[in-house]
Amino acid sequence: MDWLRALWFAAAAVAIAAVVAVIIGLLFGEAGLAVGAVTVTGETPTNATANCDDAVVRQVDVTVTVDRAGLSRSNPQWWKAGVSVRVSVFRSAKARQVMLPPGESRTLTVPFTRVRESSSAPSERVEAVVQVVSGNVEVGSETATAAFDPVKAGRDC
């Protein structure tokens, strides 16, 4: 019976240590999250010199890299951290969620498409606003710009 009591005591000590570690990680660790890079590429698949369609299509791909530091004193959280990436372009917004373990990074690409009901379009610059959130804490927020060349309407369609 002494070995059973010792085993129960050891299991209780491990459980208490795990709970204390989780509490310390939640209180003092910030998960080591950072926004690595944000790139925005704009593309107009419509014929830019002689568009004979009744619409101009503009596409934007927003690529976001989220990094997480490895396990350390400043990042004692050993579990995966949930990260939400919100991107706004063309007056619309999309969100992507990802789980990130310590010491890894993830690259997310969020596509946007806008159709302009016209056979021509001026040159324009479009801002993409990226917000990275973990729980209720904002990890980072960045703005990037995509540039579009003008589209000319076709004459002999």
PDB file of C-alpha atoms in Angstrom:
ATOM      1  CA  MET A   1       0.000   0.000   0.000  1.00  0.00           C
ATOM      2  CA  ASP A   2       2.918   2.358   0.537  1.00  0.00           C
ATOM      3  CA  TRP A   3       3.859   2.131  -3.141  1.00  0.00           C
ATOM      4  CA  LEU A   4       0.260   2.964  -4.131  1.00  0.00           C
ATOM      5  CA  ARG A   5       0.294   6.006  -1.888  1.00  0.00           C
ATOM      6  CA  ALA A   6       3.677   7.084  -3.306  1.00  0.00           C
ATOM      7  CA  LEU A   7       2.393   6.614  -6.872  1.00  0.00           C
ATOM      8  CA  TRP A   8      -0.720   8.678  -6.111  1.00  0.00           C
ATOM      9  CA  PHE A   9       1.441  11.415  -4.546  1.00  0.00           C
ATOM     10  CA  ALA A  10       3.753  11.474  -7.607  1.00  0.00           C
ATOM     11  CA  ALA A  11       0.787  11.707 -10.006  1.00  0.00           C
ATOM     12  CA  ALA A  12      -0.716  14.545  -7.950  1.00  0.00           C
ATOM     13  CA  ALA A  13       2.628  16.396  -7.934  1.00  0.00           C
ATOM     14  CA  VAL A  14       2.928  16.080 -11.736  1.00  0.00           C
ATOM     15  CA  ALA A  15      -0.653  17.316 -12.203  1.00  0.00           C
ATOM     16  CA  ILE A  16      -0.066  20.306  -9.919  1.00  0.00           C
ATOM     17  CA  ALA A  17       3.203  21.149 -11.701  1.00  0.00           C
ATOM     18  CA  ALA A  18       1.432  21.007 -15.081  1.00  0.00           C
ATOM     19  CA  VAL A  19      -1.354  23.307 -13.879  1.00  0.00           C
ATOM     20  CA  VAL A  20       1.177  25.776 -12.446  1.00  0.00           C
ATOM     21  CA  ALA A  21       3.154  25.701 -15.727  1.00  0.00           C
ATOM     22  CA  VAL A  22       0.012  26.419 -17.751  1.00  0.00           C
ATOM     23  CA  ILE A  23      -0.931  29.314 -15.464  1.00  0.00           C
ATOM     24  CA  ILE A  24       2.584  30.780 -15.676  1.00  0.00           C
ATOM     25  CA  GLY A  25       2.540  30.366 -19.460  1.00  0.00           C
ATOM     26  CA  LEU A  26      -0.807  32.109 -19.741  1.00  0.00           C
ATOM     27  CA  LEU A  27       0.132  34.968 -17.422  1.00  0.00           C
ATOM     28  CA  PHE A  28       3.667  35.691 -18.578  1.00  0.00           C
ATOM     29  CA  GLY A  29       4.019  34.196 -22.041  1.00  0.00           C
ATOM     30  CA  GLU A  30       2.895  36.048 -25.127  1.00  0.00           C
ATOM     31  CA  ALA A  31       3.264  32.969 -27.356  1.00  0.00           C
ATOM     32  CA  GLY A  32       6.165  34.625 -29.202  1.00  0.00           C
ATOM     33  CA  LEU A  33       3.981  35.546 -32.196  1.00  0.00           C
ATOM     34  CA  ALA A  34       5.053  38.060 -34.836  1.00  0.00           C
ATOM     35  CA  VAL A  35       4.019  39.104 -38.318  1.00  0.00           C
ATOM     36  CA  GLY A  36       6.950  38.111 -40.521  1.00  0.00           C
ATOM     37  CA  ALA A  37       6.016  39.622 -43.880  1.00  0.00           C
ATOM     38  CA  VAL A  38       3.050  41.010 -45.774  1.00  0.00           C
ATOM     39  CA  THR A  39       3.078  41.156 -49.575  1.00  0.00           C
ATOM     40  CA  VAL A  40       0.332  42.288 -51.907  1.00  0.00           C
ATOM     41  CA  THR A  41       0.286  41.484 -55.613  1.00  0.00           C
ATOM     42  CA  GLY A  42      -2.259  42.984 -57.948  1.00  0.00           C
ATOM     43  CA  GLU A  43      -3.153  41.546 -61.325  1.00  0.00           C
ATOM     44  CA  THR A  44      -5.553  42.470 -64.097  1.00  0.00           C
ATOM     45  CA  PRO A  45      -6.227  39.353 -66.191  1.00  0.00           C
ATOM     46  CA  THR A  46      -8.319  41.460 -68.584  1.00  0.00           C
ATOM     47  CA  ASN A  47      -6.683  42.564 -71.858  1.00  0.00           C
ATOM     48  CA  ALA A  48      -5.209  45.922 -70.817  1.00  0.00           C
ATOM     49  CA  THR A  49      -4.651  47.403 -74.298  1.00  0.00           C
ATOM     50  CA  ALA A  50      -7.890  46.508 -76.124  1.00  0.00           C
ATOM     51  CA  ASN A  51     -10.555  45.157 -73.802  1.00  0.00           C
ATOM     52  CA  CYS A  52     -13.637  44.012 -75.720  1.00  0.00           C
ATOM     53  CA  ASP A  53     -15.426  42.658 -72.660  1.00  0.00           C
ATOM     54  CA  ASP A  54     -18.038  44.590 -70.704  1.00  0.00           C
ATOM     55  CA  ALA A  55     -16.110  44.105 -67.476  1.00  0.00           C
ATOM     56  CA  VAL A  56     -12.648  44.615 -66.010  1.00  0.00           C
ATOM     57  CA  VAL A  57     -11.409  42.053 -63.507  1.00  0.00           C
ATOM     58  CA  ARG A  58      -8.950  43.057 -60.790  1.00  0.00           C
ATOM     59  CA  GLN A  59      -7.343  40.411 -58.570  1.00  0.00           C
ATOM     60  CA  VAL A  60      -5.323  40.919 -55.401  1.00  0.00           C
ATOM     61  CA  ASP A  61      -3.422  38.209 -53.545  1.00  0.00           C
ATOM     62  CA  VAL A  62      -2.380  39.107 -50.004  1.00  0.00           C
ATOM     63  CA  THR A  63       0.332  36.870 -48.552  1.00  0.00           C
ATOM     64  CA  VAL A  64       0.943  36.985 -44.803  1.00  0.00           C
ATOM     65  CA  THR A  65       3.685  35.137 -42.917  1.00  0.00           C
ATOM     66  CA  VAL A  66       3.146  34.598 -39.192  1.00  0.00           C
ATOM     67  CA  ASP A  67       6.154  33.495 -37.115  1.00  0.00           C
ATOM     68  CA  ARG A  68       6.240  31.953 -33.672  1.00  0.00           C
ATOM     69  CA  ALA A  69       9.351  31.867 -31.507  1.00  0.00           C
ATOM     70  CA  GLY A  70      10.624  28.590 -30.137  1.00  0.00           C
ATOM     71  CA  LEU A  71      10.129  27.411 -26.592  1.00  0.00           C
ATOM     72  CA  SER A  72      12.128  29.586 -24.169  1.00  0.00           C
ATOM     73  CA  ARG A  73      11.852  31.538 -20.938  1.00  0.00           C
ATOM     74  CA  SER A  74      10.166  34.394 -22.749  1.00  0.00           C
ATOM     75  CA  ASN A  75       7.844  31.937 -24.518  1.00  0.00           C
ATOM     76  CA  PRO A  76       6.938  29.205 -22.008  1.00  0.00           C
ATOM     77  CA  GLN A  77       3.798  28.143 -23.881  1.00  0.00           C
ATOM     78  CA  TRP A  78       4.456  24.694 -25.355  1.00  0.00           C
ATOM     79  CA  TRP A  79       0.978  24.242 -26.834  1.00  0.00           C
ATOM     80  CA  LYS A  80      -0.245  25.458 -30.208  1.00  0.00           C
ATOM     81  CA  ALA A  81      -1.430  29.053 -30.356  1.00  0.00           C
ATOM     82  CA  GLY A  82      -4.522  29.953 -32.363  1.00  0.00           C
ATOM     83  CA  VAL A  83      -3.972  32.855 -34.741  1.00  0.00           C
ATOM     84  CA  SER A  84      -6.587  34.718 -36.776  1.00  0.00           C
ATOM     85  CA  VAL A  85      -5.490  36.672 -39.849  1.00  0.00           C
ATOM     86  CA  ARG A  86      -7.992  39.279 -41.078  1.00  0.00           C
ATOM     87  CA  VAL A  87      -7.442  40.963 -44.435  1.00  0.00           C
ATOM     88  CA  SER A  88      -9.452  43.849 -45.919  1.00  0.00           C
ATOM     89  CA  VAL A  89      -9.251  44.748 -49.622  1.00  0.00           C
ATOM     90  CA  PHE A  90     -11.814  46.269 -52.022  1.00  0.00           C
ATOM     91  CA  ARG A  91     -14.151  47.096 -49.106  1.00  0.00           C
ATOM     92  CA  SER A  92     -14.486  43.419 -48.247  1.00  0.00           C
ATOM     93  CA  ALA A  93     -12.822  41.373 -45.543  1.00  0.00           C
ATOM     94  CA  LYS A  94     -11.784  37.757 -45.163  1.00  0.00           C
ATOM     95  CA  ALA A  95     -10.370  35.882 -42.187  1.00  0.00           C
ATOM     96  CA  ARG A  96      -8.249  32.762 -41.909  1.00  0.00           C
ATOM     97  CA  GLN A  97      -7.442  30.811 -38.744  1.00  0.00           C
ATOM     98  CA  VAL A  98      -4.328  28.735 -38.160  1.00  0.00           C
ATOM     99  CA  MET A  99      -2.820  26.853 -35.208  1.00  0.00           C
ATOM    100  CA  LEU A 100       0.882  27.530 -34.726  1.00  0.00           C
ATOM    101  CA  PRO A 101       3.173  25.355 -32.564  1.00  0.00           C
ATOM    102  CA  PRO A 102       6.351  26.866 -31.051  1.00  0.00           C
ATOM    103  CA  GLY A 103       9.244  27.438 -33.448  1.00  0.00           C
ATOM    104  CA  GLU A 104       7.204  27.350 -36.660  1.00  0.00           C
ATOM    105  CA  SER A 105       5.897  29.837 -39.190  1.00  0.00           C
ATOM    106  CA  ARG A 106       2.984  29.715 -41.602  1.00  0.00           C
ATOM    107  CA  THR A 107       2.325  31.563 -44.815  1.00  0.00           C
ATOM    108  CA  LEU A 108      -1.279  32.287 -45.748  1.00  0.00           C
ATOM    109  CA  THR A 109      -2.496  33.639 -49.073  1.00  0.00           C
ATOM    110  CA  VAL A 110      -5.876  35.351 -49.182  1.00  0.00           C
ATOM    111  CA  PRO A 111      -7.265  36.106 -52.676  1.00  0.00           C
ATOM    112  CA  PHE A 112      -9.667  38.926 -53.560  1.00  0.00           C
ATOM    113  CA  THR A 113     -11.415  39.633 -56.860  1.00  0.00           C
ATOM    114  CA  ARG A 114     -13.361  42.688 -58.011  1.00  0.00           C
ATOM    115  CA  VAL A 115     -15.262  43.029 -61.267  1.00  0.00           C
ATOM    116  CA  ARG A 116     -15.835  46.521 -62.632  1.00  0.00           C
ATOM    117  CA  GLU A 117     -18.827  46.775 -64.980  1.00  0.00           C
ATOM    118  CA  SER A 118     -17.070  48.753 -67.688  1.00  0.00           C
ATOM    119  CA  SER A 119     -14.827  48.034 -70.649  1.00  0.00           C
ATOM    120  CA  SER A 120     -12.158  50.397 -69.303  1.00  0.00           C
ATOM    121  CA  ALA A 121     -10.631  51.207 -65.945  1.00  0.00           C
ATOM    122  CA  PRO A 122      -8.183  53.848 -64.718  1.00  0.00           C
ATOM    123  CA  SER A 123      -4.923  53.096 -62.992  1.00  0.00           C
ATOM    124  CA  GLU A 124      -5.468  52.699 -59.283  1.00  0.00           C
ATOM    125  CA  ARG A 125      -3.785  51.840 -56.037  1.00  0.00           C
ATOM    126  CA  VAL A 126      -5.540  49.541 -53.582  1.00  0.00           C
ATOM    127  CA  GLU A 127      -4.651  49.236 -49.915  1.00  0.00           C
ATOM    128  CA  ALA A 128      -4.717  45.921 -48.108  1.00  0.00           C
ATOM    129  CA  VAL A 129      -5.089  46.106 -44.337  1.00  0.00           C
ATOM    130  CA  VAL A 130      -3.850  43.031 -42.474  1.00  0.00           C
ATOM    131  CA  GLN A 131      -4.572  42.391 -38.799  1.00  0.00           C
ATOM    132  CA  VAL A 132      -3.167  39.376 -36.946  1.00  0.00           C
ATOM    133  CA  VAL A 133      -4.899  38.478 -33.673  1.00  0.00           C
ATOM    134  CA  SER A 134      -4.327  35.754 -31.091  1.00  0.00           C
ATOM    135  CA  GLY A 135      -7.246  35.494 -28.694  1.00  0.00           C
ATOM    136  CA  ASN A 136      -8.098  39.082 -27.786  1.00  0.00           C
ATOM    137  CA  VAL A 137      -4.552  40.363 -28.311  1.00  0.00           C
ATOM    138  CA  GLU A 138      -3.494  42.036 -31.544  1.00  0.00           C
ATOM    139  CA  VAL A 139      -0.151  40.589 -32.642  1.00  0.00           C
ATOM    140  CA  GLY A 140       0.378  43.026 -35.481  1.00  0.00           C
ATOM    141  CA  SER A 141      -1.304  45.218 -38.055  1.00  0.00           C
ATOM    142  CA  GLU A 142       0.147  46.238 -41.403  1.00  0.00           C
ATOM    143  CA  THR A 143      -0.937  48.023 -44.547  1.00  0.00           C
ATOM    144  CA  ALA A 144       0.385  47.258 -48.030  1.00  0.00           C
ATOM    145  CA  THR A 145      -0.516  48.647 -51.447  1.00  0.00           C
ATOM    146  CA  ALA A 146      -1.120  47.028 -54.839  1.00  0.00           C
ATOM    147  CA  ALA A 147      -0.957  49.088 -58.031  1.00  0.00           C
ATOM    148  CA  PHE A 148      -3.018  48.462 -61.157  1.00  0.00           C
ATOM    149  CA  ASP A 149      -2.323  49.720 -64.676  1.00  0.00           C
ATOM    150  CA  PRO A 150      -5.144  51.294 -66.682  1.00  0.00           C
ATOM    151  CA  VAL A 151      -7.326  49.192 -68.992  1.00  0.00           C
ATOM    152  CA  LYS A 152      -8.339  50.680 -72.346  1.00  0.00           C
ATOM    153  CA  ALA A 153     -11.570  49.792 -74.092  1.00  0.00           C
ATOM    154  CA  GLY A 154     -11.289  48.044 -77.454  1.00  0.00           C
ATOM    155  CA  ARG A 155     -12.276  49.936 -80.618  1.00  0.00           C
ATOM    156  CA  ASP A 156     -12.968  47.226 -83.186  1.00  0.00           C
ATOM    157  CA  CYS A 157     -14.829  44.635 -81.152  1.00  0.00           C
TER     158      CYS A 157
END
